[in-house]
C-alpha angles and dihedrals in degrees: 000000000000089000091054093050090048091053091048093052090047090053092051092049092049095043101036094125093052092047092053090053091050091048091048092052090046091053091049090050091048092050090048091052091046091049091050091049101041104029093033090052090048091053091050092049094047091047090054093049092046091050091053089052091050092048092050092047094050092048091049091050093048091060089065094052142130089018109050121020093176092057090043091057092048092049091050093051094045093047094049092051092045093052094040112023091179094058112129100201138015119191119189122194121185127191112248087236090049093237098123141023129201123197123194120190126191132191132174114230119203117219126226109190099016089069088078087062093048099264113121105170147342135215113235117204129191127183132193129182127193123192129203118216134166113287119257101176142358149142129253093056115152122228098254126090149172133235112246092226089067096053098096090047099053107025091094097043119121091224130012129203109234096176130026120231093227136019114258094348106163090202093053124098109259122238104284117016135295113341097016122128123257126226103256126244120338098010129107098169111279119135130198113248114144092015146303125291137065098274096055091042091052093048092049089052092049101042107014120250122288088214113103105237115205138187106265094031117132118226131189122227122239113225127212136056098281090196101162098042091046094052093045095049097044096041090056089058095044092050092061088077108005096171094054104089104154126045117248118169092206095058104024110135113239093222094053115115099198095104111090137173119227132183122250107218147178123221114250104166138031126195125201112349111334098332111135111234106171137014136189122227112236101166147332138259133190126225137189106221112235107174151336117216121250096212116125089219096063150345115241116188121203131187145171118244113233140169109246142165106240096172103230128128114302144185135196088225093060119102109253117240095159102272113113138193125193140206142173111265102169 
């Protein structure tokens, strides 16, 4: 044993230069491995955090489109900085038609061990894109709707009648505005969403239905005047911001409940005579509620048609009636 140790010490003394070289290379390799593990892991972690900030920023911006691109850009920047306070740069790009937004975030990451190898830092970049497309399904829809054949007639009207004051009243304004079709005998506009009856109809007007309404879904109409439930449901929404009587995207209060989503439909079944029995949802529109009549004889509901991001499911193949959904695509 002593003889073996003596020979080993003799070898080290004779090969000291070569051993130092080997040790040096080993240390470089060790530092490289450490840099890859520690600094590489740091890059991966920062990239993940930065991506989450970009995703959140793009989604926040999309909620302001297609109405206000200036506010959308501000929301994107604020959200990115809130989610990642150390971010160095936030770039927001918005489609000229306001149908998509792309957010790019950048942050410089300082290295610890890689500095030994000549690498001091690295820029990390994350990008997120959100697209807006016409809505195909969603919750919170109210139980009033519009026939698709009337769309070209009333889309440019200042105010649109969403519910007639009386069933089959020839002197009443038709659903839509001048020249639009009415609903046939017995109907004033209500649809069945959560269920039949005045209470469920009123609650769906007030809160929006919990039922997910989809393109292709068949809905029954609800006959009768429904005066009390209509007034109660609509007045609750109007009272959330009573002084706000005309929609303005720049000043619209966030806690105001006047904006509602309604189905666009086609008639698929009549009952006796010309009374509409059943309709099929083919799209969605968004209205700013203007008024509900005070007459004891009826409850006429009027609204202003707007383009608005509701946030439901969406598709580029869906016909556009002004209600949008959005989703991350990149």
